[in-house]
């Protein structure tokens, strides 16, 4: 048995004891060291679901995970007990149309750590020990510690969004929303050689994080409503009311990448502006092959983790950790220290 953070329903989060499955063929048991709280984890706690993924049974939360190999099952090579590793959250089916086209992140049958999309739900990584497929395990590159490695998942989301925009070198770019994903998009743009990177938000603290990540300038749109033409706009707030502003800020012939996830239901959108100004509106959903690149970038740029992580808590302090993560006035990325 091992200790785990289990969501039983809306506003019902408990520290439970759960069984540990011995690693079978092609599997690895790891000792989890660090886990980052994601917006989806907060949605499960506050609302009992994320979009169409509604809790129907208890589930272990957490998918931004790193730690150490504890034990390997038959048929696993290249990994040994004690190796520092990170976990790719997804296990796609490998057989569907999307998988065959190389779009594994769009596979309808993917199992995601800490997701209620399917029954039985897929338990996540906010626990001391867990067993996963060896294909999901990534050894850490030299220079990257396990604390920084748990940011590979959200950084991969940011890198995938940037790839959806194409070549960003020397472009004028707006990132709308300075939460952890928005801030990591800023970091990725900085590394990719973007020209001007402007970041907007409704709170000053996340804007200070965006500046640490490399934003050229930041604007609190509560006190200074913003309109300007940009080659590329990343809408990373996930607020439906922010979409018309993102469209208005995209230059004619420009690219608007939708990264933030909107609430369920229809979203009003000024399609006439997209048509008349020939805007290219592109969705960006999760990631796939960017995970290894994210680990390498974190190893080469330790300022990313140093600038983004604001708080650390032991697993027993989960109430305080989630309350802190929800407070955007004082926090950005909040981590669980699961080894302590």
PDB file of C-alpha atoms in Angstrom, residues 18-314:
ATOM      1  CA  UNK A  18      -4.074   2.569  -2.113  1.00  0.00           C
ATOM      2  CA  UNK A  19      -2.495  -0.656  -3.393  1.00  0.00           C
ATOM      3  CA  UNK A  20       0.716  -0.653  -5.427  1.00  0.00           C
ATOM      4  CA  UNK A  21       0.654  -2.879  -8.501  1.00  0.00           C
ATOM      5  CA  UNK A  22       3.828  -4.897  -9.073  1.00  0.00           C
ATOM      6  CA  UNK A  23       5.403  -4.106 -12.447  1.00  0.00           C
ATOM      7  CA  UNK A  24       4.420  -6.577 -15.144  1.00  0.00           C
ATOM      8  CA  UNK A  25       6.062  -7.134 -18.506  1.00  0.00           C
ATOM      9  CA  UNK A  26       7.117  -3.792 -19.974  1.00  0.00           C
ATOM     10  CA  UNK A  27       6.233  -1.873 -16.822  1.00  0.00           C
ATOM     11  CA  UNK A  28       8.134   0.185 -14.254  1.00  0.00           C
ATOM     12  CA  UNK A  29       7.347   1.052 -10.660  1.00  0.00           C
ATOM     13  CA  UNK A  30       8.639   4.480  -9.699  1.00  0.00           C
ATOM     14  CA  UNK A  31       8.970   6.345  -6.442  1.00  0.00           C
ATOM     15  CA  UNK A  32       7.353   9.707  -7.086  1.00  0.00           C
ATOM     16  CA  UNK A  33       9.370  12.708  -5.917  1.00  0.00           C
ATOM     17  CA  UNK A  34       7.585  15.781  -7.301  1.00  0.00           C
ATOM     18  CA  UNK A  35       4.166  16.574  -8.730  1.00  0.00           C
ATOM     19  CA  UNK A  36       2.800  19.848 -10.073  1.00  0.00           C
ATOM     20  CA  UNK A  37      -0.776  20.998  -9.525  1.00  0.00           C
ATOM     21  CA  UNK A  38      -2.461  21.664 -12.874  1.00  0.00           C
ATOM     22  CA  UNK A  39      -5.595  23.648 -13.691  1.00  0.00           C
ATOM     23  CA  UNK A  40      -7.392  20.384 -14.462  1.00  0.00           C
ATOM     24  CA  UNK A  41      -6.636  19.111 -10.943  1.00  0.00           C
ATOM     25  CA  UNK A  42      -8.247  22.267  -9.555  1.00  0.00           C
ATOM     26  CA  UNK A  43     -11.289  21.805 -11.817  1.00  0.00           C
ATOM     27  CA  UNK A  44     -11.820  18.266 -10.523  1.00  0.00           C
ATOM     28  CA  UNK A  45     -11.749  19.592  -6.958  1.00  0.00           C
ATOM     29  CA  UNK A  46     -13.941  22.645  -7.538  1.00  0.00           C
ATOM     30  CA  UNK A  47     -16.414  21.269 -10.071  1.00  0.00           C
ATOM     31  CA  UNK A  48     -16.139  17.475  -9.950  1.00  0.00           C
ATOM     32  CA  UNK A  49     -14.955  17.322 -13.549  1.00  0.00           C
ATOM     33  CA  UNK A  50     -13.155  18.954 -16.447  1.00  0.00           C
ATOM     34  CA  UNK A  51     -15.449  19.603 -19.399  1.00  0.00           C
ATOM     35  CA  UNK A  52     -16.968  16.268 -20.413  1.00  0.00           C
ATOM     36  CA  UNK A  53     -14.634  14.336 -18.066  1.00  0.00           C
ATOM     37  CA  UNK A  54     -16.879  13.987 -15.011  1.00  0.00           C
ATOM     38  CA  UNK A  55     -15.932  12.045 -11.887  1.00  0.00           C
ATOM     39  CA  UNK A  56     -17.946   8.851 -11.520  1.00  0.00           C
ATOM     40  CA  UNK A  57     -15.633   7.056  -9.102  1.00  0.00           C
ATOM     41  CA  UNK A  58     -12.696   7.959  -6.828  1.00  0.00           C
ATOM     42  CA  UNK A  59      -9.494   8.817  -8.692  1.00  0.00           C
ATOM     43  CA  UNK A  60      -5.901   9.727  -7.816  1.00  0.00           C
ATOM     44  CA  UNK A  61      -5.102  13.203  -9.132  1.00  0.00           C
ATOM     45  CA  UNK A  62      -1.870  14.439 -10.729  1.00  0.00           C
ATOM     46  CA  UNK A  63      -0.119  14.147 -14.084  1.00  0.00           C
ATOM     47  CA  UNK A  64       2.920  16.478 -13.863  1.00  0.00           C
ATOM     48  CA  UNK A  65       5.167  13.844 -12.305  1.00  0.00           C
ATOM     49  CA  UNK A  66       8.847  13.015 -11.793  1.00  0.00           C
ATOM     50  CA  UNK A  67      10.782  10.720  -9.493  1.00  0.00           C
ATOM     51  CA  UNK A  68      13.059   7.674  -9.391  1.00  0.00           C
ATOM     52  CA  UNK A  69      12.836   4.140 -10.754  1.00  0.00           C
ATOM     53  CA  UNK A  70      11.981   1.771  -7.919  1.00  0.00           C
ATOM     54  CA  UNK A  71      11.681  -1.544  -9.778  1.00  0.00           C
ATOM     55  CA  UNK A  72      11.436  -2.783 -13.360  1.00  0.00           C
ATOM     56  CA  UNK A  73       9.324  -5.582 -14.755  1.00  0.00           C
ATOM     57  CA  UNK A  74      10.325  -8.273 -17.273  1.00  0.00           C
ATOM     58  CA  UNK A  75      11.367  -7.026 -20.684  1.00  0.00           C
ATOM     59  CA  UNK A  76      12.412  -3.550 -19.530  1.00  0.00           C
ATOM     60  CA  UNK A  77      15.913  -2.450 -20.493  1.00  0.00           C
ATOM     61  CA  UNK A  78      17.827   0.790 -20.130  1.00  0.00           C
ATOM     62  CA  UNK A  79      16.318   1.615 -16.737  1.00  0.00           C
ATOM     63  CA  UNK A  80      17.624   0.681 -13.296  1.00  0.00           C
ATOM     64  CA  UNK A  81      16.521   1.317  -9.717  1.00  0.00           C
ATOM     65  CA  UNK A  82      17.484   4.822  -8.628  1.00  0.00           C
ATOM     66  CA  UNK A  83      17.430   6.353 -12.114  1.00  0.00           C
ATOM     67  CA  UNK A  84      15.841   9.848 -12.115  1.00  0.00           C
ATOM     68  CA  UNK A  85      12.916   9.978 -14.552  1.00  0.00           C
ATOM     69  CA  UNK A  86       9.857  11.906 -15.688  1.00  0.00           C
ATOM     70  CA  UNK A  87       6.548  10.444 -16.874  1.00  0.00           C
ATOM     71  CA  UNK A  88       4.727  11.217 -20.108  1.00  0.00           C
ATOM     72  CA  UNK A  89       1.074  11.384 -19.031  1.00  0.00           C
ATOM     73  CA  UNK A  90      -0.420   9.749 -22.160  1.00  0.00           C
ATOM     74  CA  UNK A  91      -0.747   6.172 -23.358  1.00  0.00           C
ATOM     75  CA  UNK A  92      -2.437   6.274 -26.801  1.00  0.00           C
ATOM     76  CA  UNK A  93      -3.936   3.193 -28.420  1.00  0.00           C
ATOM     77  CA  UNK A  94      -1.469   3.109 -31.342  1.00  0.00           C
ATOM     78  CA  UNK A  95      -4.031   1.662 -33.780  1.00  0.00           C
ATOM     79  CA  UNK A  96      -6.578   4.371 -34.574  1.00  0.00           C
ATOM     80  CA  UNK A  97      -6.571   6.751 -37.546  1.00  0.00           C
ATOM     81  CA  UNK A  98      -5.015   9.555 -35.496  1.00  0.00           C
ATOM     82  CA  UNK A  99      -2.240   7.348 -34.158  1.00  0.00           C
ATOM     83  CA  UNK A 100      -1.467   6.064 -37.656  1.00  0.00           C
ATOM     84  CA  UNK A 101      -1.244   9.673 -38.917  1.00  0.00           C
ATOM     85  CA  UNK A 102       1.212  10.624 -36.169  1.00  0.00           C
ATOM     86  CA  UNK A 103      -1.436  12.568 -34.221  1.00  0.00           C
ATOM     87  CA  UNK A 104      -1.242  10.434 -31.111  1.00  0.00           C
ATOM     88  CA  UNK A 105      -2.214  13.371 -28.858  1.00  0.00           C
ATOM     89  CA  UNK A 106      -5.629  13.364 -30.617  1.00  0.00           C
ATOM     90  CA  UNK A 107      -6.275   9.645 -30.080  1.00  0.00           C
ATOM     91  CA  UNK A 108      -9.801   9.100 -28.736  1.00  0.00           C
ATOM     92  CA  UNK A 109      -8.713   6.038 -26.776  1.00  0.00           C
ATOM     93  CA  UNK A 110      -5.729   7.599 -25.022  1.00  0.00           C
ATOM     94  CA  UNK A 111      -5.376   6.961 -21.311  1.00  0.00           C
ATOM     95  CA  UNK A 112      -4.189  10.074 -19.480  1.00  0.00           C
ATOM     96  CA  UNK A 113      -2.852  10.009 -15.938  1.00  0.00           C
ATOM     97  CA  UNK A 114      -5.328  11.586 -13.536  1.00  0.00           C
ATOM     98  CA  UNK A 115      -8.196  11.695 -16.050  1.00  0.00           C
ATOM     99  CA  UNK A 116     -11.887  10.823 -15.646  1.00  0.00           C
ATOM    100  CA  UNK A 117     -12.480  10.721 -19.412  1.00  0.00           C
ATOM    101  CA  UNK A 118     -12.992   6.939 -19.367  1.00  0.00           C
ATOM    102  CA  UNK A 119     -14.275   4.243 -17.057  1.00  0.00           C
ATOM    103  CA  UNK A 120     -12.512   3.010 -15.113  1.00  0.00           C
ATOM    104  CA  UNK A 121     -10.794   6.341 -14.565  1.00  0.00           C
ATOM    105  CA  UNK A 122      -7.017   6.539 -15.001  1.00  0.00           C
ATOM    106  CA  UNK A 123      -5.298   7.191 -11.685  1.00  0.00           C
ATOM    107  CA  UNK A 124      -2.664   9.913 -11.579  1.00  0.00           C
ATOM    108  CA  UNK A 125       0.627  10.414  -9.829  1.00  0.00           C
ATOM    109  CA  UNK A 126      -0.029  12.221  -6.540  1.00  0.00           C
ATOM    110  CA  UNK A 127       1.121   9.146  -4.619  1.00  0.00           C
ATOM    111  CA  UNK A 128       4.356   7.791  -3.212  1.00  0.00           C
ATOM    112  CA  UNK A 129       4.663   4.776  -5.547  1.00  0.00           C
ATOM    113  CA  UNK A 130       3.095   4.082  -8.939  1.00  0.00           C
ATOM    114  CA  UNK A 131       3.464   1.597 -11.790  1.00  0.00           C
ATOM    115  CA  UNK A 132       3.300   2.699 -15.436  1.00  0.00           C
ATOM    116  CA  UNK A 133       4.264   1.447 -18.881  1.00  0.00           C
ATOM    117  CA  UNK A 134       8.007   1.734 -19.515  1.00  0.00           C
ATOM    118  CA  UNK A 135       7.176   3.594 -22.748  1.00  0.00           C
ATOM    119  CA  UNK A 136       5.965   6.503 -20.614  1.00  0.00           C
ATOM    120  CA  UNK A 137       9.240   6.759 -18.681  1.00  0.00           C
ATOM    121  CA  UNK A 138      11.862   9.301 -19.784  1.00  0.00           C
ATOM    122  CA  UNK A 139      15.337   9.298 -18.167  1.00  0.00           C
ATOM    123  CA  UNK A 140      16.429  12.811 -17.247  1.00  0.00           C
ATOM    124  CA  UNK A 141      19.143  14.511 -19.307  1.00  0.00           C
ATOM    125  CA  UNK A 142      22.331  15.601 -17.504  1.00  0.00           C
ATOM    126  CA  UNK A 143      21.885  18.788 -15.525  1.00  0.00           C
ATOM    127  CA  UNK A 144      18.158  18.360 -14.807  1.00  0.00           C
ATOM    128  CA  UNK A 145      16.998  17.473 -11.299  1.00  0.00           C
ATOM    129  CA  UNK A 146      13.709  15.750 -10.526  1.00  0.00           C
ATOM    130  CA  UNK A 147      12.102  18.936  -9.201  1.00  0.00           C
ATOM    131  CA  UNK A 148      12.550  20.755 -12.498  1.00  0.00           C
ATOM    132  CA  UNK A 149      11.609  17.627 -14.456  1.00  0.00           C
ATOM    133  CA  UNK A 150       7.997  17.663 -13.273  1.00  0.00           C
ATOM    134  CA  UNK A 151       7.548  20.816 -15.383  1.00  0.00           C
ATOM    135  CA  UNK A 152       8.169  18.863 -18.597  1.00  0.00           C
ATOM    136  CA  UNK A 153       4.451  18.169 -19.024  1.00  0.00           C
ATOM    137  CA  UNK A 154       3.225  21.803 -18.955  1.00  0.00           C
ATOM    138  CA  UNK A 155       6.266  22.953 -20.922  1.00  0.00           C
ATOM    139  CA  UNK A 156       5.402  20.344 -23.578  1.00  0.00           C
ATOM    140  CA  UNK A 157       1.928  21.892 -23.840  1.00  0.00           C
ATOM    141  CA  UNK A 158       3.573  25.277 -24.415  1.00  0.00           C
ATOM    142  CA  UNK A 159       6.027  23.905 -26.992  1.00  0.00           C
ATOM    143  CA  UNK A 160       3.218  22.211 -28.908  1.00  0.00           C
ATOM    144  CA  UNK A 161       1.289  25.502 -28.991  1.00  0.00           C
ATOM    145  CA  UNK A 162       4.361  27.302 -30.334  1.00  0.00           C
ATOM    146  CA  UNK A 163       4.823  24.634 -32.999  1.00  0.00           C
ATOM    147  CA  UNK A 164       1.227  25.236 -34.107  1.00  0.00           C
ATOM    148  CA  UNK A 165       2.172  28.860 -34.841  1.00  0.00           C
ATOM    149  CA  UNK A 166       5.062  27.941 -37.138  1.00  0.00           C
ATOM    150  CA  UNK A 167       8.228  30.032 -37.321  1.00  0.00           C
ATOM    151  CA  UNK A 168       8.095  32.655 -34.553  1.00  0.00           C
ATOM    152  CA  UNK A 169      11.572  34.118 -35.049  1.00  0.00           C
ATOM    153  CA  UNK A 170      11.537  37.936 -34.978  1.00  0.00           C
ATOM    154  CA  UNK A 171       7.714  37.994 -34.968  1.00  0.00           C
ATOM    155  CA  UNK A 172       5.608  40.365 -32.856  1.00  0.00           C
ATOM    156  CA  UNK A 173       3.663  38.167 -30.466  1.00  0.00           C
ATOM    157  CA  UNK A 174       0.930  38.568 -27.862  1.00  0.00           C
ATOM    158  CA  UNK A 175       0.374  35.974 -25.138  1.00  0.00           C
ATOM    159  CA  UNK A 176      -3.054  36.533 -23.597  1.00  0.00           C
ATOM    160  CA  UNK A 177      -3.124  35.012 -20.123  1.00  0.00           C
ATOM    161  CA  UNK A 178      -0.087  34.649 -17.844  1.00  0.00           C
ATOM    162  CA  UNK A 179      -0.938  31.500 -15.906  1.00  0.00           C
ATOM    163  CA  UNK A 180       1.681  28.730 -15.849  1.00  0.00           C
ATOM    164  CA  UNK A 181       0.981  27.676 -19.455  1.00  0.00           C
ATOM    165  CA  UNK A 182       1.026  31.256 -20.712  1.00  0.00           C
ATOM    166  CA  UNK A 183       4.259  31.924 -18.836  1.00  0.00           C
ATOM    167  CA  UNK A 184       5.838  28.784 -20.308  1.00  0.00           C
ATOM    168  CA  UNK A 185       4.763  29.871 -23.785  1.00  0.00           C
ATOM    169  CA  UNK A 186       6.624  33.111 -23.128  1.00  0.00           C
ATOM    170  CA  UNK A 187       9.710  31.120 -22.089  1.00  0.00           C
ATOM    171  CA  UNK A 188       9.504  28.937 -25.176  1.00  0.00           C
ATOM    172  CA  UNK A 189       9.102  31.980 -27.422  1.00  0.00           C
ATOM    173  CA  UNK A 190      12.122  33.611 -25.824  1.00  0.00           C
ATOM    174  CA  UNK A 191      14.234  30.522 -26.509  1.00  0.00           C
ATOM    175  CA  UNK A 192      12.840  30.257 -30.066  1.00  0.00           C
ATOM    176  CA  UNK A 193      13.981  33.796 -30.920  1.00  0.00           C
ATOM    177  CA  UNK A 194      10.680  35.662 -31.012  1.00  0.00           C
ATOM    178  CA  UNK A 195      10.955  39.417 -31.430  1.00  0.00           C
ATOM    179  CA  UNK A 196       8.480  41.379 -29.295  1.00  0.00           C
ATOM    180  CA  UNK A 197       6.611  39.303 -26.679  1.00  0.00           C
ATOM    181  CA  UNK A 198       3.776  41.172 -24.967  1.00  0.00           C
ATOM    182  CA  UNK A 199       1.804  39.429 -22.218  1.00  0.00           C
ATOM    183  CA  UNK A 200      -1.565  40.493 -20.840  1.00  0.00           C
ATOM    184  CA  UNK A 201      -3.513  39.363 -17.774  1.00  0.00           C
ATOM    185  CA  UNK A 202      -5.987  40.623 -15.195  1.00  0.00           C
ATOM    186  CA  UNK A 203      -3.575  40.164 -12.263  1.00  0.00           C
ATOM    187  CA  UNK A 204      -0.191  41.747 -11.566  1.00  0.00           C
ATOM    188  CA  UNK A 205       1.485  38.712  -9.988  1.00  0.00           C
ATOM    189  CA  UNK A 206       1.227  36.355 -12.988  1.00  0.00           C
ATOM    190  CA  UNK A 207       2.471  39.223 -15.138  1.00  0.00           C
ATOM    191  CA  UNK A 208       5.567  39.433 -12.938  1.00  0.00           C
ATOM    192  CA  UNK A 209       6.153  35.722 -13.637  1.00  0.00           C
ATOM    193  CA  UNK A 210       5.753  36.341 -17.381  1.00  0.00           C
ATOM    194  CA  UNK A 211       8.391  39.061 -17.180  1.00  0.00           C
ATOM    195  CA  UNK A 212      10.745  36.588 -15.482  1.00  0.00           C
ATOM    196  CA  UNK A 213      10.080  34.175 -18.336  1.00  0.00           C
ATOM    197  CA  UNK A 214      11.136  36.739 -20.932  1.00  0.00           C
ATOM    198  CA  UNK A 215       8.161  38.931 -21.814  1.00  0.00           C
ATOM    199  CA  UNK A 216       9.255  42.160 -23.508  1.00  0.00           C
ATOM    200  CA  UNK A 217       6.429  44.029 -21.765  1.00  0.00           C
ATOM    201  CA  UNK A 218       3.399  43.131 -19.641  1.00  0.00           C
ATOM    202  CA  UNK A 219       0.005  44.806 -19.399  1.00  0.00           C
ATOM    203  CA  UNK A 220      -2.725  44.502 -16.785  1.00  0.00           C
ATOM    204  CA  UNK A 221      -5.819  44.905 -18.942  1.00  0.00           C
ATOM    205  CA  UNK A 222      -8.030  45.826 -15.986  1.00  0.00           C
ATOM    206  CA  UNK A 223      -6.275  49.183 -15.711  1.00  0.00           C
ATOM    207  CA  UNK A 224      -5.066  49.461 -19.321  1.00  0.00           C
ATOM    208  CA  UNK A 225      -7.358  47.864 -21.947  1.00  0.00           C
ATOM    209  CA  UNK A 226      -5.191  46.677 -24.815  1.00  0.00           C
ATOM    210  CA  UNK A 227      -5.589  46.656 -28.580  1.00  0.00           C
ATOM    211  CA  UNK A 228      -2.750  46.227 -31.097  1.00  0.00           C
ATOM    212  CA  UNK A 229      -1.920  44.179 -34.178  1.00  0.00           C
ATOM    213  CA  UNK A 230       0.395  41.193 -33.681  1.00  0.00           C
ATOM    214  CA  UNK A 231       1.758  38.638 -36.132  1.00  0.00           C
ATOM    215  CA  UNK A 232       0.869  35.823 -33.737  1.00  0.00           C
ATOM    216  CA  UNK A 233      -1.493  35.731 -30.748  1.00  0.00           C
ATOM    217  CA  UNK A 234      -1.660  32.906 -28.189  1.00  0.00           C
ATOM    218  CA  UNK A 235      -4.973  32.878 -26.321  1.00  0.00           C
ATOM    219  CA  UNK A 236      -3.953  31.120 -23.111  1.00  0.00           C
ATOM    220  CA  UNK A 237      -6.538  32.386 -20.631  1.00  0.00           C
ATOM    221  CA  UNK A 238      -9.316  29.953 -21.514  1.00  0.00           C
ATOM    222  CA  UNK A 239     -11.878  32.691 -20.838  1.00  0.00           C
ATOM    223  CA  UNK A 240     -14.544  32.805 -23.544  1.00  0.00           C
ATOM    224  CA  UNK A 241     -14.970  36.540 -22.979  1.00  0.00           C
ATOM    225  CA  UNK A 242     -11.301  37.050 -23.921  1.00  0.00           C
ATOM    226  CA  UNK A 243     -11.607  35.552 -27.404  1.00  0.00           C
ATOM    227  CA  UNK A 244     -12.967  38.670 -29.178  1.00  0.00           C
ATOM    228  CA  UNK A 245     -10.017  40.651 -27.804  1.00  0.00           C
ATOM    229  CA  UNK A 246      -7.572  38.001 -29.041  1.00  0.00           C
ATOM    230  CA  UNK A 247      -9.140  38.207 -32.512  1.00  0.00           C
ATOM    231  CA  UNK A 248      -8.987  42.012 -32.479  1.00  0.00           C
ATOM    232  CA  UNK A 249      -5.298  41.907 -31.508  1.00  0.00           C
ATOM    233  CA  UNK A 250      -4.322  39.582 -34.378  1.00  0.00           C
ATOM    234  CA  UNK A 251      -2.976  41.436 -37.417  1.00  0.00           C
ATOM    235  CA  UNK A 252      -4.542  40.925 -40.844  1.00  0.00           C
ATOM    236  CA  UNK A 253      -3.300  37.630 -42.228  1.00  0.00           C
ATOM    237  CA  UNK A 254      -1.991  36.718 -38.770  1.00  0.00           C
ATOM    238  CA  UNK A 255      -2.190  33.550 -36.689  1.00  0.00           C
ATOM    239  CA  UNK A 256      -4.276  33.051 -33.551  1.00  0.00           C
ATOM    240  CA  UNK A 257      -3.451  29.917 -31.553  1.00  0.00           C
ATOM    241  CA  UNK A 258      -6.127  28.817 -29.088  1.00  0.00           C
ATOM    242  CA  UNK A 259      -4.408  27.182 -26.123  1.00  0.00           C
ATOM    243  CA  UNK A 260      -6.748  27.873 -23.200  1.00  0.00           C
ATOM    244  CA  UNK A 261      -9.612  25.400 -22.804  1.00  0.00           C
ATOM    245  CA  UNK A 262     -13.059  27.016 -22.781  1.00  0.00           C
ATOM    246  CA  UNK A 263     -15.844  25.850 -20.446  1.00  0.00           C
ATOM    247  CA  UNK A 264     -18.385  23.373 -21.878  1.00  0.00           C
ATOM    248  CA  UNK A 265     -20.989  24.795 -24.254  1.00  0.00           C
ATOM    249  CA  UNK A 266     -21.015  27.146 -27.193  1.00  0.00           C
ATOM    250  CA  UNK A 267     -18.684  30.135 -27.352  1.00  0.00           C
ATOM    251  CA  UNK A 268     -19.638  33.330 -29.163  1.00  0.00           C
ATOM    252  CA  UNK A 269     -17.042  34.298 -31.753  1.00  0.00           C
ATOM    253  CA  UNK A 270     -16.937  37.197 -34.262  1.00  0.00           C
ATOM    254  CA  UNK A 271     -16.443  35.028 -37.322  1.00  0.00           C
ATOM    255  CA  UNK A 272     -16.794  38.015 -39.617  1.00  0.00           C
ATOM    256  CA  UNK A 273     -13.492  39.378 -38.322  1.00  0.00           C
ATOM    257  CA  UNK A 274     -11.726  36.078 -38.948  1.00  0.00           C
ATOM    258  CA  UNK A 275     -13.071  35.961 -42.499  1.00  0.00           C
ATOM    259  CA  UNK A 276     -12.601  39.607 -43.498  1.00  0.00           C
ATOM    260  CA  UNK A 277      -9.090  39.840 -42.100  1.00  0.00           C
ATOM    261  CA  UNK A 278      -8.067  36.338 -43.193  1.00  0.00           C
ATOM    262  CA  UNK A 279      -6.981  35.235 -39.750  1.00  0.00           C
ATOM    263  CA  UNK A 280      -5.660  31.718 -39.280  1.00  0.00           C
ATOM    264  CA  UNK A 281      -7.348  30.353 -36.123  1.00  0.00           C
ATOM    265  CA  UNK A 282      -5.568  27.217 -34.910  1.00  0.00           C
ATOM    266  CA  UNK A 283      -6.366  24.912 -32.036  1.00  0.00           C
ATOM    267  CA  UNK A 284      -3.647  23.478 -29.810  1.00  0.00           C
ATOM    268  CA  UNK A 285      -4.441  20.403 -27.719  1.00  0.00           C
ATOM    269  CA  UNK A 286      -2.016  18.755 -25.317  1.00  0.00           C
ATOM    270  CA  UNK A 287       1.221  17.436 -26.910  1.00  0.00           C
ATOM    271  CA  UNK A 288       3.041  14.260 -27.927  1.00  0.00           C
ATOM    272  CA  UNK A 289       6.642  14.191 -29.122  1.00  0.00           C
ATOM    273  CA  UNK A 290       7.564  17.493 -27.452  1.00  0.00           C
ATOM    274  CA  UNK A 291       8.161  15.803 -24.081  1.00  0.00           C
ATOM    275  CA  UNK A 292      11.805  14.890 -24.686  1.00  0.00           C
ATOM    276  CA  UNK A 293      12.533  18.369 -26.056  1.00  0.00           C
ATOM    277  CA  UNK A 294      10.929  19.886 -22.952  1.00  0.00           C
ATOM    278  CA  UNK A 295      13.248  17.896 -20.689  1.00  0.00           C
ATOM    279  CA  UNK A 296      16.268  19.044 -22.698  1.00  0.00           C
ATOM    280  CA  UNK A 297      15.150  22.688 -22.529  1.00  0.00           C
ATOM    281  CA  UNK A 298      14.629  22.482 -18.772  1.00  0.00           C
ATOM    282  CA  UNK A 299      18.135  21.022 -18.382  1.00  0.00           C
ATOM    283  CA  UNK A 300      19.684  23.798 -20.482  1.00  0.00           C
ATOM    284  CA  UNK A 301      17.590  26.603 -18.961  1.00  0.00           C
ATOM    285  CA  UNK A 302      17.231  26.168 -15.191  1.00  0.00           C
ATOM    286  CA  UNK A 303      15.785  29.698 -14.971  1.00  0.00           C
ATOM    287  CA  UNK A 304      12.485  28.278 -16.263  1.00  0.00           C
ATOM    288  CA  UNK A 305      11.831  26.185 -13.159  1.00  0.00           C
ATOM    289  CA  UNK A 306      13.358  28.785 -10.844  1.00  0.00           C
ATOM    290  CA  UNK A 307      11.101  31.480 -12.272  1.00  0.00           C
ATOM    291  CA  UNK A 308       7.853  29.537 -12.491  1.00  0.00           C
ATOM    292  CA  UNK A 309       7.712  27.553  -9.243  1.00  0.00           C
ATOM    293  CA  UNK A 310       6.452  29.689  -6.368  1.00  0.00           C
ATOM    294  CA  UNK A 311       5.385  27.203  -3.665  1.00  0.00           C
ATOM    295  CA  UNK A 312       6.133  23.671  -2.446  1.00  0.00           C
ATOM    296  CA  UNK A 313       4.072  21.561  -0.042  1.00  0.00           C
ATOM    297  CA  UNK A 314       4.154  18.095   1.456  1.00  0.00           C
TER     298      UNK A 314
END
